[in-house]
Amino acid sequence: MPVRCQVTGKKPGYGNKVSHSNKRTRRRWMPNVQQRRYWLPSEGRWIRLRLSTKAMKTIDKRGIESVVAEMRARGERV
């Protein structure tokens, strides 16, 4: 499964690791993605999401219902 946040869309960043001698090698910066369950009161069921920690803070602030409604408007399956 790809390392991607379902709410914010964060994915790995790519670039160069630069050594002290200025030698460059390719590397990836992975987002901090966690798997988390949330209770949807309107549907009476649990949903499981792969979220970045930034998205968890967004859900805490705005609420799971509004975030899921926005995801469905974008066409994502929840």
PDB file of N, CA and C in Angstrom:
ATOM      1  N   MET A   1       0.832  -1.175   0.000  1.00  0.00           N
ATOM      2  CA  MET A   1       0.000   0.000   0.000  1.00  0.00           C
ATOM      3  C   MET A   1       0.883   1.246   0.000  1.00  0.00           C
ATOM      4  N   PRO A   2       0.546   2.243  -0.800  1.00  0.00           N
ATOM      5  CA  PRO A   2       1.397   3.419  -0.876  1.00  0.00           C
ATOM      6  C   PRO A   2       1.376   4.223   0.414  1.00  0.00           C
ATOM      7  N   VAL A   3       2.484   4.897   0.681  1.00  0.00           N
ATOM      8  CA  VAL A   3       2.580   5.749   1.861  1.00  0.00           C
ATOM      9  C   VAL A   3       2.018   7.108   1.455  1.00  0.00           C
ATOM     10  N   ARG A   4       0.725   7.291   1.716  1.00  0.00           N
ATOM     11  CA  ARG A   4       0.054   8.523   1.329  1.00  0.00           C
ATOM     12  C   ARG A   4      -1.073   8.803   2.314  1.00  0.00           C
ATOM     13  N   CYS A   5      -1.223  10.051   2.705  1.00  0.00           N
ATOM     14  CA  CYS A   5      -2.283  10.449   3.629  1.00  0.00           C
ATOM     15  C   CYS A   5      -3.588  10.579   2.854  1.00  0.00           C
ATOM     16  N   GLN A   6      -4.667   9.986   3.377  1.00  0.00           N
ATOM     17  CA  GLN A   6      -5.948  10.029   2.683  1.00  0.00           C
ATOM     18  C   GLN A   6      -6.630  11.389   2.810  1.00  0.00           C
ATOM     19  N   VAL A   7      -6.287  12.169   3.812  1.00  0.00           N
ATOM     20  CA  VAL A   7      -6.936  13.460   4.028  1.00  0.00           C
ATOM     21  C   VAL A   7      -6.166  14.582   3.353  1.00  0.00           C
ATOM     22  N   THR A   8      -4.882  14.707   3.648  1.00  0.00           N
ATOM     23  CA  THR A   8      -4.096  15.819   3.112  1.00  0.00           C
ATOM     24  C   THR A   8      -3.420  15.500   1.787  1.00  0.00           C
ATOM     25  N   GLY A   9      -3.267  14.216   1.457  1.00  0.00           N
ATOM     26  CA  GLY A   9      -2.602  13.839   0.210  1.00  0.00           C
ATOM     27  C   GLY A   9      -1.092  13.866   0.294  1.00  0.00           C
ATOM     28  N   LYS A  10      -0.538  13.982   1.502  1.00  0.00           N
ATOM     29  CA  LYS A  10       0.924  14.009   1.647  1.00  0.00           C
ATOM     30  C   LYS A  10       1.512  12.700   1.148  1.00  0.00           C
ATOM     31  N   LYS A  11       2.637  12.795   0.437  1.00  0.00           N
ATOM     32  CA  LYS A  11       3.342  11.619  -0.070  1.00  0.00           C
ATOM     33  C   LYS A  11       4.834  11.852   0.085  1.00  0.00           C
ATOM     34  N   PRO A  12       5.671  10.849  -0.182  1.00  0.00           N
ATOM     35  CA  PRO A  12       7.112  11.028   0.015  1.00  0.00           C
ATOM     36  C   PRO A  12       7.682  12.160  -0.835  1.00  0.00           C
ATOM     37  N   GLY A  13       8.639  12.862  -0.253  1.00  0.00           N
ATOM     38  CA  GLY A  13       9.387  13.879  -0.984  1.00  0.00           C
ATOM     39  C   GLY A  13      10.709  13.280  -1.435  1.00  0.00           C
ATOM     40  N   TYR A  14      11.231  13.746  -2.557  1.00  0.00           N
ATOM     41  CA  TYR A  14      12.459  13.198  -3.123  1.00  0.00           C
ATOM     42  C   TYR A  14      13.514  14.274  -3.218  1.00  0.00           C
ATOM     43  N   GLY A  15      14.767  13.879  -3.113  1.00  0.00           N
ATOM     44  CA  GLY A  15      15.854  14.831  -3.236  1.00  0.00           C
ATOM     45  C   GLY A  15      17.196  14.147  -3.098  1.00  0.00           C
ATOM     46  N   ASN A  16      18.203  14.929  -2.792  1.00  0.00           N
ATOM     47  CA  ASN A  16      19.559  14.419  -2.662  1.00  0.00           C
ATOM     48  C   ASN A  16      20.020  14.483  -1.221  1.00  0.00           C
ATOM     49  N   LYS A  17      20.733  13.420  -0.803  1.00  0.00           N
ATOM     50  CA  LYS A  17      21.482  13.485   0.444  1.00  0.00           C
ATOM     51  C   LYS A  17      22.860  13.990   0.058  1.00  0.00           C
ATOM     52  N   VAL A  18      23.332  15.045   0.718  1.00  0.00           N
ATOM     53  CA  VAL A  18      24.612  15.647   0.371  1.00  0.00           C
ATOM     54  C   VAL A  18      25.590  15.382   1.506  1.00  0.00           C
ATOM     55  N   SER A  19      26.686  14.687   1.188  1.00  0.00           N
ATOM     56  CA  SER A  19      27.685  14.342   2.200  1.00  0.00           C
ATOM     57  C   SER A  19      28.621  15.528   2.450  1.00  0.00           C
ATOM     58  N   HIS A  20      29.509  15.340   3.398  1.00  0.00           N
ATOM     59  CA  HIS A  20      30.483  16.387   3.718  1.00  0.00           C
ATOM     60  C   HIS A  20      31.378  16.695   2.511  1.00  0.00           C
ATOM     61  N   SER A  21      31.666  15.657   1.686  1.00  0.00           N
ATOM     62  CA  SER A  21      32.501  15.860   0.501  1.00  0.00           C
ATOM     63  C   SER A  21      31.675  16.345  -0.697  1.00  0.00           C
ATOM     64  N   ASN A  22      30.417  16.681  -0.456  1.00  0.00           N
ATOM     65  CA  ASN A  22      29.492  17.193  -1.473  1.00  0.00           C
ATOM     66  C   ASN A  22      29.064  16.134  -2.477  1.00  0.00           C
ATOM     67  N   LYS A  23      29.223  14.849  -2.135  1.00  0.00           N
ATOM     68  CA  LYS A  23      28.736  13.756  -2.980  1.00  0.00           C
ATOM     69  C   LYS A  23      27.223  13.663  -2.804  1.00  0.00           C
ATOM     70  N   ARG A  24      26.501  13.485  -3.904  1.00  0.00           N
ATOM     71  CA  ARG A  24      25.040  13.460  -3.839  1.00  0.00           C
ATOM     72  C   ARG A  24      24.503  12.062  -4.155  1.00  0.00           C
ATOM     73  N   THR A  25      23.577  11.592  -3.315  1.00  0.00           N
ATOM     74  CA  THR A  25      22.863  10.337  -3.564  1.00  0.00           C
ATOM     75  C   THR A  25      21.380  10.606  -3.352  1.00  0.00           C
ATOM     76  N   ARG A  26      20.537   9.893  -4.079  1.00  0.00           N
ATOM     77  CA  ARG A  26      19.089  10.108  -4.010  1.00  0.00           C
ATOM     78  C   ARG A  26      18.541   9.558  -2.692  1.00  0.00           C
ATOM     79  N   ARG A  27      17.536  10.234  -2.160  1.00  0.00           N
ATOM     80  CA  ARG A  27      16.889   9.773  -0.938  1.00  0.00           C
ATOM     81  C   ARG A  27      15.423  10.202  -0.932  1.00  0.00           C
ATOM     82  N   ARG A  28      14.668   9.676   0.033  1.00  0.00           N
ATOM     83  CA  ARG A  28      13.244  10.005   0.178  1.00  0.00           C
ATOM     84  C   ARG A  28      12.975  10.501   1.591  1.00  0.00           C
ATOM     85  N   TRP A  29      12.094  11.477   1.700  1.00  0.00           N
ATOM     86  CA  TRP A  29      11.580  11.924   2.997  1.00  0.00           C
ATOM     87  C   TRP A  29      10.169  11.376   3.118  1.00  0.00           C
ATOM     88  N   MET A  30       9.986  10.438   4.055  1.00  0.00           N
ATOM     89  CA  MET A  30       8.697   9.781   4.205  1.00  0.00           C
ATOM     90  C   MET A  30       7.794  10.584   5.143  1.00  0.00           C
ATOM     91  N   PRO A  31       6.498  10.731   4.796  1.00  0.00           N
ATOM     92  CA  PRO A  31       5.584  11.405   5.715  1.00  0.00           C
ATOM     93  C   PRO A  31       5.269  10.495   6.899  1.00  0.00           C
ATOM     94  N   ASN A  32       4.920  11.089   8.018  1.00  0.00           N
ATOM     95  CA  ASN A  32       4.588  10.338   9.227  1.00  0.00           C
ATOM     96  C   ASN A  32       3.133   9.889   9.120  1.00  0.00           C
ATOM     97  N   VAL A  33       2.907   8.728   8.478  1.00  0.00           N
ATOM     98  CA  VAL A  33       1.562   8.219   8.224  1.00  0.00           C
ATOM     99  C   VAL A  33       1.247   7.119   9.223  1.00  0.00           C
ATOM    100  N   GLN A  34       0.091   7.263   9.880  1.00  0.00           N
ATOM    101  CA  GLN A  34      -0.376   6.301  10.874  1.00  0.00           C
ATOM    102  C   GLN A  34      -1.727   5.756  10.433  1.00  0.00           C
ATOM    103  N   GLN A  35      -2.043   4.536  10.873  1.00  0.00           N
ATOM    104  CA  GLN A  35      -3.363   3.981  10.617  1.00  0.00           C
ATOM    105  C   GLN A  35      -4.204   4.201  11.870  1.00  0.00           C
ATOM    106  N   ARG A  36      -5.409   4.758  11.704  1.00  0.00           N
ATOM    107  CA  ARG A  36      -6.226   5.156  12.849  1.00  0.00           C
ATOM    108  C   ARG A  36      -7.690   4.878  12.568  1.00  0.00           C
ATOM    109  N   ARG A  37      -8.422   4.445  13.603  1.00  0.00           N
ATOM    110  CA  ARG A  37      -9.859   4.201  13.485  1.00  0.00           C
ATOM    111  C   ARG A  37     -10.622   5.366  14.082  1.00  0.00           C
ATOM    112  N   TYR A  38     -11.701   5.772  13.402  1.00  0.00           N
ATOM    113  CA  TYR A  38     -12.568   6.841  13.896  1.00  0.00           C
ATOM    114  C   TYR A  38     -14.010   6.343  13.866  1.00  0.00           C
ATOM    115  N   TRP A  39     -14.786   6.767  14.851  1.00  0.00           N
ATOM    116  CA  TRP A  39     -16.198   6.419  14.937  1.00  0.00           C
ATOM    117  C   TRP A  39     -17.009   7.484  14.200  1.00  0.00           C
ATOM    118  N   LEU A  40     -17.812   7.038  13.215  1.00  0.00           N
ATOM    119  CA  LEU A  40     -18.701   7.945  12.498  1.00  0.00           C
ATOM    120  C   LEU A  40     -20.091   7.836  13.128  1.00  0.00           C
ATOM    121  N   PRO A  41     -20.502   8.788  13.945  1.00  0.00           N
ATOM    122  CA  PRO A  41     -21.791   8.679  14.631  1.00  0.00           C
ATOM    123  C   PRO A  41     -22.977   8.698  13.676  1.00  0.00           C
ATOM    124  N   SER A  42     -22.873   9.443  12.566  1.00  0.00           N
ATOM    125  CA  SER A  42     -24.001   9.543  11.640  1.00  0.00           C
ATOM    126  C   SER A  42     -24.312   8.206  10.973  1.00  0.00           C
ATOM    127  N   GLU A  43     -23.269   7.363  10.758  1.00  0.00           N
ATOM    128  CA  GLU A  43     -23.465   6.065  10.111  1.00  0.00           C
ATOM    129  C   GLU A  43     -23.452   4.912  11.106  1.00  0.00           C
ATOM    130  N   GLY A  44     -23.033   5.200  12.342  1.00  0.00           N
ATOM    131  CA  GLY A  44     -22.992   4.166  13.372  1.00  0.00           C
ATOM    132  C   GLY A  44     -21.960   3.081  13.083  1.00  0.00           C
ATOM    133  N   ARG A  45     -20.796   3.471  12.563  1.00  0.00           N
ATOM    134  CA  ARG A  45     -19.760   2.490  12.241  1.00  0.00           C
ATOM    135  C   ARG A  45     -18.381   3.117  12.384  1.00  0.00           C
ATOM    136  N   TRP A  46     -17.371   2.241  12.453  1.00  0.00           N
ATOM    137  CA  TRP A  46     -15.975   2.664  12.498  1.00  0.00           C
ATOM    138  C   TRP A  46     -15.449   2.766  11.077  1.00  0.00           C
ATOM    139  N   ILE A  47     -14.549   3.732  10.849  1.00  0.00           N
ATOM    140  CA  ILE A  47     -13.816   3.788   9.582  1.00  0.00           C
ATOM    141  C   ILE A  47     -12.335   3.781   9.916  1.00  0.00           C
ATOM    142  N   ARG A  48     -11.550   3.184   9.043  1.00  0.00           N
ATOM    143  CA  ARG A  48     -10.108   3.106   9.230  1.00  0.00           C
ATOM    144  C   ARG A  48      -9.446   3.970   8.165  1.00  0.00           C
ATOM    145  N   LEU A  49      -8.597   4.897   8.603  1.00  0.00           N
ATOM    146  CA  LEU A  49      -7.935   5.827   7.687  1.00  0.00           C
ATOM    147  C   LEU A  49      -6.430   5.776   7.883  1.00  0.00           C
ATOM    148  N   ARG A  50      -5.689   6.002   6.786  1.00  0.00           N
ATOM    149  CA  ARG A  50      -4.234   6.175   6.855  1.00  0.00           C
ATOM    150  C   ARG A  50      -3.985   7.677   6.821  1.00  0.00           C
ATOM    151  N   LEU A  51      -3.520   8.222   7.959  1.00  0.00           N
ATOM    152  CA  LEU A  51      -3.431   9.665   8.118  1.00  0.00           C
ATOM    153  C   LEU A  51      -2.034  10.107   8.496  1.00  0.00           C
ATOM    154  N   SER A  52      -1.676  11.294   8.045  1.00  0.00           N
ATOM    155  CA  SER A  52      -0.481  11.936   8.578  1.00  0.00           C
ATOM    156  C   SER A  52      -0.859  12.552   9.918  1.00  0.00           C
ATOM    157  N   THR A  53       0.143  12.857  10.732  1.00  0.00           N
ATOM    158  CA  THR A  53      -0.142  13.431  12.034  1.00  0.00           C
ATOM    159  C   THR A  53      -0.765  14.819  11.891  1.00  0.00           C
ATOM    160  N   LYS A  54      -0.452  15.532  10.830  1.00  0.00           N
ATOM    161  CA  LYS A  54      -1.081  16.826  10.545  1.00  0.00           C
ATOM    162  C   LYS A  54      -2.585  16.638  10.305  1.00  0.00           C
ATOM    163  N   ALA A  55      -2.969  15.569   9.603  1.00  0.00           N
ATOM    164  CA  ALA A  55      -4.386  15.298   9.347  1.00  0.00           C
ATOM    165  C   ALA A  55      -5.118  14.939  10.635  1.00  0.00           C
ATOM    166  N   MET A  56      -4.441  14.252  11.564  1.00  0.00           N
ATOM    167  CA  MET A  56      -5.065  13.941  12.851  1.00  0.00           C
ATOM    168  C   MET A  56      -5.407  15.217  13.606  1.00  0.00           C
ATOM    169  N   LYS A  57      -4.494  16.211  13.554  1.00  0.00           N
ATOM    170  CA  LYS A  57      -4.770  17.495  14.196  1.00  0.00           C
ATOM    171  C   LYS A  57      -5.933  18.204  13.507  1.00  0.00           C
ATOM    172  N   THR A  58      -6.020  18.086  12.185  1.00  0.00           N
ATOM    173  CA  THR A  58      -7.122  18.688  11.438  1.00  0.00           C
ATOM    174  C   THR A  58      -8.448  18.077  11.851  1.00  0.00           C
ATOM    175  N   ILE A  59      -8.487  16.756  12.010  1.00  0.00           N
ATOM    176  CA  ILE A  59      -9.712  16.068  12.430  1.00  0.00           C
ATOM    177  C   ILE A  59     -10.087  16.478  13.846  1.00  0.00           C
ATOM    178  N   ASP A  60      -9.103  16.614  14.731  1.00  0.00           N
ATOM    179  CA  ASP A  60      -9.384  17.060  16.096  1.00  0.00           C
ATOM    180  C   ASP A  60      -9.994  18.462  16.100  1.00  0.00           C
ATOM    181  N   LYS A  61      -9.555  19.310  15.177  1.00  0.00           N
ATOM    182  CA  LYS A  61     -10.013  20.701  15.133  1.00  0.00           C
ATOM    183  C   LYS A  61     -11.386  20.825  14.464  1.00  0.00           C
ATOM    184  N   ARG A  62     -11.555  20.197  13.287  1.00  0.00           N
ATOM    185  CA  ARG A  62     -12.778  20.372  12.496  1.00  0.00           C
ATOM    186  C   ARG A  62     -13.835  19.310  12.741  1.00  0.00           C
ATOM    187  N   GLY A  63     -13.413  18.137  13.203  1.00  0.00           N
ATOM    188  CA  GLY A  63     -14.357  17.045  13.420  1.00  0.00           C
ATOM    189  C   GLY A  63     -14.325  16.038  12.282  1.00  0.00           C
ATOM    190  N   ILE A  64     -14.566  14.781  12.619  1.00  0.00           N
ATOM    191  CA  ILE A  64     -14.479  13.703  11.633  1.00  0.00           C
ATOM    192  C   ILE A  64     -15.564  13.804  10.574  1.00  0.00           C
ATOM    193  N   GLU A  65     -16.755  14.275  10.952  1.00  0.00           N
ATOM    194  CA  GLU A  65     -17.868  14.351   9.998  1.00  0.00           C
ATOM    195  C   GLU A  65     -17.564  15.310   8.845  1.00  0.00           C
ATOM    196  N   SER A  66     -17.030  16.494   9.157  1.00  0.00           N
ATOM    197  CA  SER A  66     -16.750  17.467   8.097  1.00  0.00           C
ATOM    198  C   SER A  66     -15.595  17.010   7.212  1.00  0.00           C
ATOM    199  N   VAL A  67     -14.604  16.350   7.802  1.00  0.00           N
ATOM    200  CA  VAL A  67     -13.454  15.866   7.025  1.00  0.00           C
ATOM    201  C   VAL A  67     -13.892  14.751   6.076  1.00  0.00           C
ATOM    202  N   VAL A  68     -14.732  13.832   6.566  1.00  0.00           N
ATOM    203  CA  VAL A  68     -15.223  12.744   5.709  1.00  0.00           C
ATOM    204  C   VAL A  68     -16.112  13.293   4.599  1.00  0.00           C
ATOM    205  N   ALA A  69     -16.937  14.297   4.901  1.00  0.00           N
ATOM    206  CA  ALA A  69     -17.783  14.906   3.868  1.00  0.00           C
ATOM    207  C   ALA A  69     -16.926  15.535   2.768  1.00  0.00           C
ATOM    208  N   GLU A  70     -15.828  16.184   3.161  1.00  0.00           N
ATOM    209  CA  GLU A  70     -14.924  16.791   2.176  1.00  0.00           C
ATOM    210  C   GLU A  70     -14.228  15.715   1.334  1.00  0.00           C
ATOM    211  N   MET A  71     -13.844  14.597   1.969  1.00  0.00           N
ATOM    212  CA  MET A  71     -13.207  13.506   1.232  1.00  0.00           C
ATOM    213  C   MET A  71     -14.163  12.918   0.209  1.00  0.00           C
ATOM    214  N   ARG A  72     -15.417  12.749   0.596  1.00  0.00           N
ATOM    215  CA  ARG A  72     -16.423  12.205  -0.338  1.00  0.00           C
ATOM    216  C   ARG A  72     -16.700  13.167  -1.473  1.00  0.00           C
ATOM    217  N   ALA A  73     -16.656  14.454  -1.219  1.00  0.00           N
ATOM    218  CA  ALA A  73     -16.869  15.446  -2.282  1.00  0.00           C
ATOM    219  C   ALA A  73     -15.753  15.371  -3.316  1.00  0.00           C
ATOM    220  N   ARG A  74     -14.528  15.015  -2.858  1.00  0.00           N
ATOM    221  CA  ARG A  74     -13.406  14.844  -3.790  1.00  0.00           C
ATOM    222  C   ARG A  74     -13.498  13.537  -4.561  1.00  0.00           C
ATOM    223  N   GLY A  75     -14.371  12.628  -4.122  1.00  0.00           N
ATOM    224  CA  GLY A  75     -14.543  11.357  -4.820  1.00  0.00           C
ATOM    225  C   GLY A  75     -13.776  10.206  -4.203  1.00  0.00           C
ATOM    226  N   GLU A  76     -13.212  10.392  -3.009  1.00  0.00           N
ATOM    227  CA  GLU A  76     -12.493   9.294  -2.343  1.00  0.00           C
ATOM    228  C   GLU A  76     -13.475   8.358  -1.671  1.00  0.00           C
ATOM    229  N   ARG A  77     -13.105   7.092  -1.640  1.00  0.00           N
ATOM    230  CA  ARG A  77     -13.930   6.070  -0.986  1.00  0.00           C
ATOM    231  C   ARG A  77     -13.577   6.032   0.487  1.00  0.00           C
ATOM    232  N   VAL A  78     -14.617   6.128   1.345  1.00  0.00           N
ATOM    233  CA  VAL A  78     -14.402   6.090   2.799  1.00  0.00           C
ATOM    234  C   VAL A  78     -15.186   4.935   3.377  1.00  0.00           C
TER     235      VAL A  78
END
